[in-house]
XYZ file of N, CA and C in Angstrom:
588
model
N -28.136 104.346 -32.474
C -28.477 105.512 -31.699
C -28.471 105.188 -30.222
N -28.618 105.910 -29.352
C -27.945 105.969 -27.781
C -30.095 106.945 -27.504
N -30.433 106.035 -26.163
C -31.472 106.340 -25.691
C -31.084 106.448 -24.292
N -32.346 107.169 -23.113
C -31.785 107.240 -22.017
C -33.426 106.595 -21.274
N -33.102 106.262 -19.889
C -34.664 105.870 -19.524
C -34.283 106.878 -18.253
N -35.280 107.799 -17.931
C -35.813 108.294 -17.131
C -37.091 108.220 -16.025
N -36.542 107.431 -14.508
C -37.781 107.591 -13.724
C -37.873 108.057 -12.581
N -38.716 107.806 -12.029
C -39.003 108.223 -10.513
C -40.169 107.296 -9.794
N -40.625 107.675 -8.581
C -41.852 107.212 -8.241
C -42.918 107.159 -9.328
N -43.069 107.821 -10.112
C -44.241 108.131 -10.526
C -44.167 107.316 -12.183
N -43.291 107.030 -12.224
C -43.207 106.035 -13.302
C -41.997 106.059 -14.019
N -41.812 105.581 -15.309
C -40.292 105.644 -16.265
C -40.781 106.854 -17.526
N -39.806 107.370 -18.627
C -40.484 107.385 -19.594
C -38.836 107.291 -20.180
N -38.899 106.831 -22.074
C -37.540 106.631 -22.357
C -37.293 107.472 -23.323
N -35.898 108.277 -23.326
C -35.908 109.926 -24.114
C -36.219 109.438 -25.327
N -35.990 110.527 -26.199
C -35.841 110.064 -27.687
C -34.602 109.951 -28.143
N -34.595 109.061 -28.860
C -33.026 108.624 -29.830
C -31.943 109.350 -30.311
N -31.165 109.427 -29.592
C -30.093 110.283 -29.980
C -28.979 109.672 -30.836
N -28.100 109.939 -31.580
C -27.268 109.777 -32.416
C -25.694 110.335 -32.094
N -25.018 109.538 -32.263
C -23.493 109.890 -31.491
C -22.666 110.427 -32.966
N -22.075 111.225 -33.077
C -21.673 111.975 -34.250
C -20.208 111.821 -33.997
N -19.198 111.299 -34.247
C -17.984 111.787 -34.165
C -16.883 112.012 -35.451
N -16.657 113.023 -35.356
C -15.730 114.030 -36.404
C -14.726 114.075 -36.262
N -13.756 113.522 -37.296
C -12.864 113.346 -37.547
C -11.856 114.516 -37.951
N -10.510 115.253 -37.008
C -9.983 116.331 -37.664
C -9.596 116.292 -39.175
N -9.176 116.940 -40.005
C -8.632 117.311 -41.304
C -7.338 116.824 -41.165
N -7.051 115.950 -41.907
C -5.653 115.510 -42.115
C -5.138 115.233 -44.181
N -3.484 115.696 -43.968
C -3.533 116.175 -45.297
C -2.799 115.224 -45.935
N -3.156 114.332 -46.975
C -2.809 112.860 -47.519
C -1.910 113.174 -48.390
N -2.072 114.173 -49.392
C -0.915 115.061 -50.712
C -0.964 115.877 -50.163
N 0.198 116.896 -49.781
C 0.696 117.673 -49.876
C 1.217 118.678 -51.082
N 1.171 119.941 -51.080
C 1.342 120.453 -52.555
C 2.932 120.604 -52.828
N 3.364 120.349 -53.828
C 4.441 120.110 -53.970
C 5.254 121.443 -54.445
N 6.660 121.678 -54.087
C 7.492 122.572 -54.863
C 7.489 122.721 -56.150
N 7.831 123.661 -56.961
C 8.173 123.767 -58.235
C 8.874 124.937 -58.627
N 9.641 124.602 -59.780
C 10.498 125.531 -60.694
C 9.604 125.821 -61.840
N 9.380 127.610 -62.062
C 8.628 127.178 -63.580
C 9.640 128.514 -64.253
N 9.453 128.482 -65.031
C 9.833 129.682 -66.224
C 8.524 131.200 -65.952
N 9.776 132.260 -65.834
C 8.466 133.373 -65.700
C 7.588 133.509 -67.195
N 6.380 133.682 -66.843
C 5.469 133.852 -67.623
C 4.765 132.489 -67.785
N 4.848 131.258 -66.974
C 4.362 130.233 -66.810
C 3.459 130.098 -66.200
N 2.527 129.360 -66.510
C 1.085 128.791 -65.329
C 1.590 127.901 -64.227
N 1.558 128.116 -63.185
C 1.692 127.346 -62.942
C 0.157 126.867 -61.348
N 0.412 125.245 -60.690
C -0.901 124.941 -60.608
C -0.097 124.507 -59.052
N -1.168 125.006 -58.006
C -0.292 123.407 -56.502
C -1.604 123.049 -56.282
N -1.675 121.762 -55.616
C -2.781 120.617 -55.084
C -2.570 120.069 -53.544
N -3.879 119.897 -53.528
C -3.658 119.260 -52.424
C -4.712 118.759 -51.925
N -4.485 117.169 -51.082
C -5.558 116.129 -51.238
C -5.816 116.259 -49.287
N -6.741 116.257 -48.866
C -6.974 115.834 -47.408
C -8.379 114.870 -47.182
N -7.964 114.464 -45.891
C -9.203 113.694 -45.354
C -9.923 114.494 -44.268
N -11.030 113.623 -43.795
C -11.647 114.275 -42.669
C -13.097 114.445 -42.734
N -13.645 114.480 -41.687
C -15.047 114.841 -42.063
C -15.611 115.791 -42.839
N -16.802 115.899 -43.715
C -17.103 116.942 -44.677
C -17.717 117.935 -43.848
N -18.169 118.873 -44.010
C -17.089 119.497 -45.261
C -16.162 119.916 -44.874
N -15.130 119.476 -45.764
C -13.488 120.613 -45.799
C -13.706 121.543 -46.712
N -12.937 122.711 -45.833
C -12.882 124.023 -46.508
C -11.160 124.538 -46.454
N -10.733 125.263 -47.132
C -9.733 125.189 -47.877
C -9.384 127.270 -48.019
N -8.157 127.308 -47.557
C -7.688 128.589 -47.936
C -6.324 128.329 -47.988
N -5.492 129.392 -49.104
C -4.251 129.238 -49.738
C -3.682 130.437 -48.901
N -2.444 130.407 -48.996
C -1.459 131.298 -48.526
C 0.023 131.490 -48.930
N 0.108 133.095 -49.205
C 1.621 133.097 -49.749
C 2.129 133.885 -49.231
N 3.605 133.350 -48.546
C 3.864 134.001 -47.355
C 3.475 134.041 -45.918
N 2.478 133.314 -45.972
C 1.720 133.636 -44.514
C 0.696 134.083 -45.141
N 0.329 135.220 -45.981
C -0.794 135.640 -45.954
C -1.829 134.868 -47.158
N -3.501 134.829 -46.563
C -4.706 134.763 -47.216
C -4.296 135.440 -48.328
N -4.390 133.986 -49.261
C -4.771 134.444 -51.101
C -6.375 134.968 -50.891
N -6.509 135.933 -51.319
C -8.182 136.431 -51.409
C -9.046 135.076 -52.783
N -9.676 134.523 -52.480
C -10.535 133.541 -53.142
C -10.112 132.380 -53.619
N -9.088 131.914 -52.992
C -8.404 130.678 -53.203
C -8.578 129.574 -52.224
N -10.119 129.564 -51.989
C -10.573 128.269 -50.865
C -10.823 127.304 -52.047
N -9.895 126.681 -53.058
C -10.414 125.355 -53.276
C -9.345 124.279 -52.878
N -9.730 123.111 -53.535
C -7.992 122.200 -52.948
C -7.160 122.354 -54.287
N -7.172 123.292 -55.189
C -6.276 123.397 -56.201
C -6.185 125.267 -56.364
N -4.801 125.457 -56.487
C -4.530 127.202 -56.619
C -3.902 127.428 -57.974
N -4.426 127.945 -58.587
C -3.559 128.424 -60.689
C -2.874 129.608 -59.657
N -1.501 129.976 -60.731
C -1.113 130.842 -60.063
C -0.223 131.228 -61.860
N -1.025 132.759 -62.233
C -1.431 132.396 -64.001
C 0.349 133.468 -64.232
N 0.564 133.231 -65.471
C 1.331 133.710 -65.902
C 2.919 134.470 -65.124
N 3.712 133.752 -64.014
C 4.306 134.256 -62.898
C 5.333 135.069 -63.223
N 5.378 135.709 -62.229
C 6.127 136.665 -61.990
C 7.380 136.329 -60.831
N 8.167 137.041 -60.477
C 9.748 137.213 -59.951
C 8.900 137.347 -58.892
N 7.795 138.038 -58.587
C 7.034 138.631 -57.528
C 6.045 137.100 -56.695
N 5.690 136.127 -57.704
C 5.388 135.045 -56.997
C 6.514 134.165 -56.530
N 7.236 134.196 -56.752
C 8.496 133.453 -55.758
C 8.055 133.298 -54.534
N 8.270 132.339 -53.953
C 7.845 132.500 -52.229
C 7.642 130.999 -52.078
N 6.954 131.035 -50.767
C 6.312 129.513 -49.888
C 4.642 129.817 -50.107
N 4.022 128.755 -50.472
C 2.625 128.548 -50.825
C 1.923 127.299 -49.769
N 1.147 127.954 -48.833
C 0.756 126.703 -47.877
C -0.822 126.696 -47.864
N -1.548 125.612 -47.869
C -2.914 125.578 -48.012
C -3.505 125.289 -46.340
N -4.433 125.805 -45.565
C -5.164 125.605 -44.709
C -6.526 124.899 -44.701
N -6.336 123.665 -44.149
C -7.871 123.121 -44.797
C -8.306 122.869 -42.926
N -9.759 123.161 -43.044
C -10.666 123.072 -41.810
C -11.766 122.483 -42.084
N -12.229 121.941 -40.962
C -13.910 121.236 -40.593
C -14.204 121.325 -39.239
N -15.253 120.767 -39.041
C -15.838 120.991 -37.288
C -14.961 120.595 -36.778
N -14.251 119.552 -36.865
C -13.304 119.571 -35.616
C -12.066 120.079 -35.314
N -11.488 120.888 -36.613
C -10.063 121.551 -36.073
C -9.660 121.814 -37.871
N -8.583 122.293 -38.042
C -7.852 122.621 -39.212
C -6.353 122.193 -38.999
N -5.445 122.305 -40.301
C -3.995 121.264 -40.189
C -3.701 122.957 -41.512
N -2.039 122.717 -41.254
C -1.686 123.288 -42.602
C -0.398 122.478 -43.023
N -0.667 123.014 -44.289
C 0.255 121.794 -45.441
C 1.953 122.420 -44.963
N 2.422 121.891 -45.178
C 3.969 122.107 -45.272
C 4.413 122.947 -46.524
N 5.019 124.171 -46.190
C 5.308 125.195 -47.405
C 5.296 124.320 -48.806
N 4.924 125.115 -49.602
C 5.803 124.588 -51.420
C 6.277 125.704 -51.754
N 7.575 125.409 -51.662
C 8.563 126.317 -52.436
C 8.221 127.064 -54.124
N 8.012 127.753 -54.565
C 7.743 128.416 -55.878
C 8.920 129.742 -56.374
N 9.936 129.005 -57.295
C 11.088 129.240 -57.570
C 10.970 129.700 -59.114
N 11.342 131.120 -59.743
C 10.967 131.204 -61.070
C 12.252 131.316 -61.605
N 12.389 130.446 -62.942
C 13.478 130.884 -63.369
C 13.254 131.928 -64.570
N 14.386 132.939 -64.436
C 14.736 134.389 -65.489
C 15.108 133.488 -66.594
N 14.925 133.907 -67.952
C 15.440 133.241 -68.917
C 16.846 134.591 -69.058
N 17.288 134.204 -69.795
C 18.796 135.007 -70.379
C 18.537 135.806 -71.159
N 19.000 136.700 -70.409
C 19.210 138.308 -71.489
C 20.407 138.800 -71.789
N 21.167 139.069 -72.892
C 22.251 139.874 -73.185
C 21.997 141.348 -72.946
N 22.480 141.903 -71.664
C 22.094 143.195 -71.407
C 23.431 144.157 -72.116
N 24.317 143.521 -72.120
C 25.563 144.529 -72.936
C 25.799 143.672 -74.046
N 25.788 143.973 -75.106
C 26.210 142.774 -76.406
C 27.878 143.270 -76.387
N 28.703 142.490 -76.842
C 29.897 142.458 -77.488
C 30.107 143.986 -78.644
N 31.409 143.981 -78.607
C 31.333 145.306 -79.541
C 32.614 145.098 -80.110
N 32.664 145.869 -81.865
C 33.433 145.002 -82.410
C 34.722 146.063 -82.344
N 35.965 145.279 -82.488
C 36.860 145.571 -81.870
C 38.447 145.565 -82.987
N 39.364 146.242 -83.224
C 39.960 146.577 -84.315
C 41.395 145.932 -83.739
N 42.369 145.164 -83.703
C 43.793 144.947 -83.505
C 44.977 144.911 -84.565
N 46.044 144.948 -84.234
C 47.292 144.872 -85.197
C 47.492 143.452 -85.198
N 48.362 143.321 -86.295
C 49.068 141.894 -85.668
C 49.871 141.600 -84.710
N 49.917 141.261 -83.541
C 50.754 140.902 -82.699
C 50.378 141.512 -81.352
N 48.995 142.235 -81.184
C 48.366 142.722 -80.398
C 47.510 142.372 -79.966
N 46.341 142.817 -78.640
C 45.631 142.172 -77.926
C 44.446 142.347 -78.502
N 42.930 141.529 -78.227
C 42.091 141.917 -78.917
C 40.939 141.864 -77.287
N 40.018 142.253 -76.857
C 39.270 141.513 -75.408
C 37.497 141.981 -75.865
N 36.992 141.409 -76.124
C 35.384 141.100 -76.140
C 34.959 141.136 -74.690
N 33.337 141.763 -74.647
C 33.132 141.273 -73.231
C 31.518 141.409 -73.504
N 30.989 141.149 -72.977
C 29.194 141.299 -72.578
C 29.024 140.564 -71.610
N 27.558 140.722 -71.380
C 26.857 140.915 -69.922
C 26.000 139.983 -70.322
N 25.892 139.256 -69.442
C 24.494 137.987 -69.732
C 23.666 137.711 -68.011
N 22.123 137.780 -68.115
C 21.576 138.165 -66.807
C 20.592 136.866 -67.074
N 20.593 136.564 -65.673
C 19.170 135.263 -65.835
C 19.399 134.806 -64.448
N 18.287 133.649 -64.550
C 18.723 132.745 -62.753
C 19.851 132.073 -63.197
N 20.741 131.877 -62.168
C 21.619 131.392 -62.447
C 21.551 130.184 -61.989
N 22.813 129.078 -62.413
C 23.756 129.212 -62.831
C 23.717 129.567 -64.404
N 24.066 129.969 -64.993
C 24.635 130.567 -66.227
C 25.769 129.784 -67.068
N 25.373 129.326 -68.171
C 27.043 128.936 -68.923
C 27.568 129.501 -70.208
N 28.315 130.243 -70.142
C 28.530 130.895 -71.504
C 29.761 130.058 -72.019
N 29.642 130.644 -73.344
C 30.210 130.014 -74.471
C 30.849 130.951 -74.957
N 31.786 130.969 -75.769
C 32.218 132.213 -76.832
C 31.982 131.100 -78.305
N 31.754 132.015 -79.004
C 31.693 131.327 -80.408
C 32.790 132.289 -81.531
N 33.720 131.709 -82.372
C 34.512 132.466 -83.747
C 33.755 131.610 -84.695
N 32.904 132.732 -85.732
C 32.224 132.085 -87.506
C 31.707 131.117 -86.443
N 30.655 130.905 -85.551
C 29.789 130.318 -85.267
C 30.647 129.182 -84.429
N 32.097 128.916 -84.293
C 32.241 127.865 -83.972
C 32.842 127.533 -82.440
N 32.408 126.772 -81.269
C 32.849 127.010 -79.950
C 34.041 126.942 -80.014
N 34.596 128.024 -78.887
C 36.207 128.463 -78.775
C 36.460 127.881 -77.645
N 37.663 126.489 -77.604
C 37.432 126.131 -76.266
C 38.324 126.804 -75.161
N 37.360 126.244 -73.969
C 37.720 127.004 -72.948
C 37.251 128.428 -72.483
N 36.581 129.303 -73.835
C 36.231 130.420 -73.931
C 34.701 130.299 -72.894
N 35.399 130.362 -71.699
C 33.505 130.179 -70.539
C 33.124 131.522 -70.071
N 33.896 132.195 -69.890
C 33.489 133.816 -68.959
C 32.845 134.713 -69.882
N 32.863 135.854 -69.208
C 31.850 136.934 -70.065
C 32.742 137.807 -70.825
N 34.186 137.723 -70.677
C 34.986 138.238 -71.378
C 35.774 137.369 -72.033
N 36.119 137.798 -73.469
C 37.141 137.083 -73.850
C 38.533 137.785 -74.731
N 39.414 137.124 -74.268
C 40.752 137.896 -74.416
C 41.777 137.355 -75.726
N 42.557 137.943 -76.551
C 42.629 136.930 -77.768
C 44.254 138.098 -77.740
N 45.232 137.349 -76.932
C 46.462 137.589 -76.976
C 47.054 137.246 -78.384
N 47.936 137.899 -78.688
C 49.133 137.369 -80.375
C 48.122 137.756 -81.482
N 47.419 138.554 -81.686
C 46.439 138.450 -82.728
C 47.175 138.203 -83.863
N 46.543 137.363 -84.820
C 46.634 137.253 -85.906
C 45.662 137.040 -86.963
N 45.921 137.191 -88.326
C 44.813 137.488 -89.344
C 44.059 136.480 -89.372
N 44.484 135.479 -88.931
C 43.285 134.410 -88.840
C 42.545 134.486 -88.258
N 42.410 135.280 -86.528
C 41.188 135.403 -85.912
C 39.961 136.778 -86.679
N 40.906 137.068 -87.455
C 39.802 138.190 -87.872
C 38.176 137.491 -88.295
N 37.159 138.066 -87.807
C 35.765 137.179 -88.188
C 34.805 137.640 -86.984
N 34.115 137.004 -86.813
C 32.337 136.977 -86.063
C 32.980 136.851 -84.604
N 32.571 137.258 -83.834
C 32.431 136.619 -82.123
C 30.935 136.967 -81.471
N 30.606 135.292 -81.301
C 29.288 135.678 -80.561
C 29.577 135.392 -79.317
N 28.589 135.631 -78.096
C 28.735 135.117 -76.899
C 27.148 134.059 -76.677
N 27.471 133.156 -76.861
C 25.860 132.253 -76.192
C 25.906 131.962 -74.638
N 25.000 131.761 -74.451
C 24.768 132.368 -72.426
C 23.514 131.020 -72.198
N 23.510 130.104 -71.520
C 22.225 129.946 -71.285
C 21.969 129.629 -70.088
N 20.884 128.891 -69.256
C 20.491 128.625 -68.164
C 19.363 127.667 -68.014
N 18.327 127.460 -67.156
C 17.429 126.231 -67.228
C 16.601 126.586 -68.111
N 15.764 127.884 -68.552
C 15.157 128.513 -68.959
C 15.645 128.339 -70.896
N 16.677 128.117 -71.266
C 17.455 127.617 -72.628
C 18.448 128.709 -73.080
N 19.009 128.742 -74.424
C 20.078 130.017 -74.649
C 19.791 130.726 -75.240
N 20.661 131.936 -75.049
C 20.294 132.999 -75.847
C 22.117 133.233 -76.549
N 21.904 133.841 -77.767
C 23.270 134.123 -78.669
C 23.211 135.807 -78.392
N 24.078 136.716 -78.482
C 24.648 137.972 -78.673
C 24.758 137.903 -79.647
N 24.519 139.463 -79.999
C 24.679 140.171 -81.589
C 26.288 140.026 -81.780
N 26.741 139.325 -83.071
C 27.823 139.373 -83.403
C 28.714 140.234 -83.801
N 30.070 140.377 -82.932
C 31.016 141.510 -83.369
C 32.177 141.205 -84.031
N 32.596 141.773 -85.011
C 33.373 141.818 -85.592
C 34.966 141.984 -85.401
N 36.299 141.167 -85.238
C 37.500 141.675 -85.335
C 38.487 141.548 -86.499
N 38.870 143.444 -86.618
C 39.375 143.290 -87.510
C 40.822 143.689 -87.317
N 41.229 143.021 -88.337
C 43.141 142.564 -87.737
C 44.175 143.612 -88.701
N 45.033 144.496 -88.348
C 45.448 145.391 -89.663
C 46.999 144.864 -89.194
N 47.447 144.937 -90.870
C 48.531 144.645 -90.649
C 49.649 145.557 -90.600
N 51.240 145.037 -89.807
C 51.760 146.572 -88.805
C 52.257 147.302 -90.677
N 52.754 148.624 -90.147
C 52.567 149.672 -91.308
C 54.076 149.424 -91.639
């Protein structure tokens, strides 16, 4: 502790004991990290700081105050397309506040067949063309499948089956997937008639 002596003519007297306090700003040791989750996922960011106590702690998405998210950990429950964004935490104490460096929060769409395949009738020696619609985050990789089995080369959302012949007659699925995993299309049918 730090004392002072005070006098004059008339004598000394020595203050009372004072104590030197010094406070250390908030500095942030973890940072909360980016992440990819699947919509409808929990997902969690952290974050570790130093500094004199107490630290106090507010979250932000976008810029703006999460309403009740002063701890050093934010759930962010079941997500949505709508939590996508930058997530930055503000931590303060007596001597000043720091903020974390964005975390990116990226959701991936799983795959939907929004148009299925439709089944489709040719001659022999005629064209046959499949097509559906497959929606998700992308990138996207589709597949075509004949009786379940990959058609190579068959990658786009359409597929085209020049020279028909009775052998292709059978199943065509389209499988689609993305980070999120695959999804198969309802299977359509081609059927091959022979010329009259």
């Amino acid at each position: 502790g730090y004392a002072a002596v005070v006098s004059n003519p008339a004598g000394a007297i020595d203050s009372s004991a004072a104590t030197l306090v010094v406070s250390t700003p908030p500095a942030i040791t973890r940072p909360p990290q980016s992440l990819v989750a699947l919509a409808g996922a929990n997902v969690d960011f952290n974050v570790a700081a130093g500094g004199t106590p107490p630290l106090t702690y507010q979250w932000q998405f976008n810029g703006a105050d999460i309403a009740g998210a002063t701890g050093p950990s934010l759930s962010v429950p079941s997500v949505a397309p709508t939590a996508e964004g930058s997530y930055t935490v503000v931590v303060r104490n007596v001597a000043g506040f720091i903020t974390s460096a964005p975390a990116e929060l990226k959701i991936n769409q799983p795959v939907t067949i929004s148009q299925q395949p439709q089944n489709q009738t040719a001659a022999v020696g005629g064209t046959a063309t499949f097509g559906a619609t497959a929606l998700g985050t992308p990138p996207l990789n589709l597949q075509w499948k004949f009786n379940g089995v990959d058609i190579p080369g068959a990658n786009t959302a359409t597929l085209t089956i020049p020279n028909v012949q009775l052998a292709n007659a059978g199943s065509y699925q389209l499988l689609a997937a993305n980070a999120a995993g695959p999804v198969l299309s309802s299977s359509a049918a081609l059927t091959v008639l022979l010329p009259a």
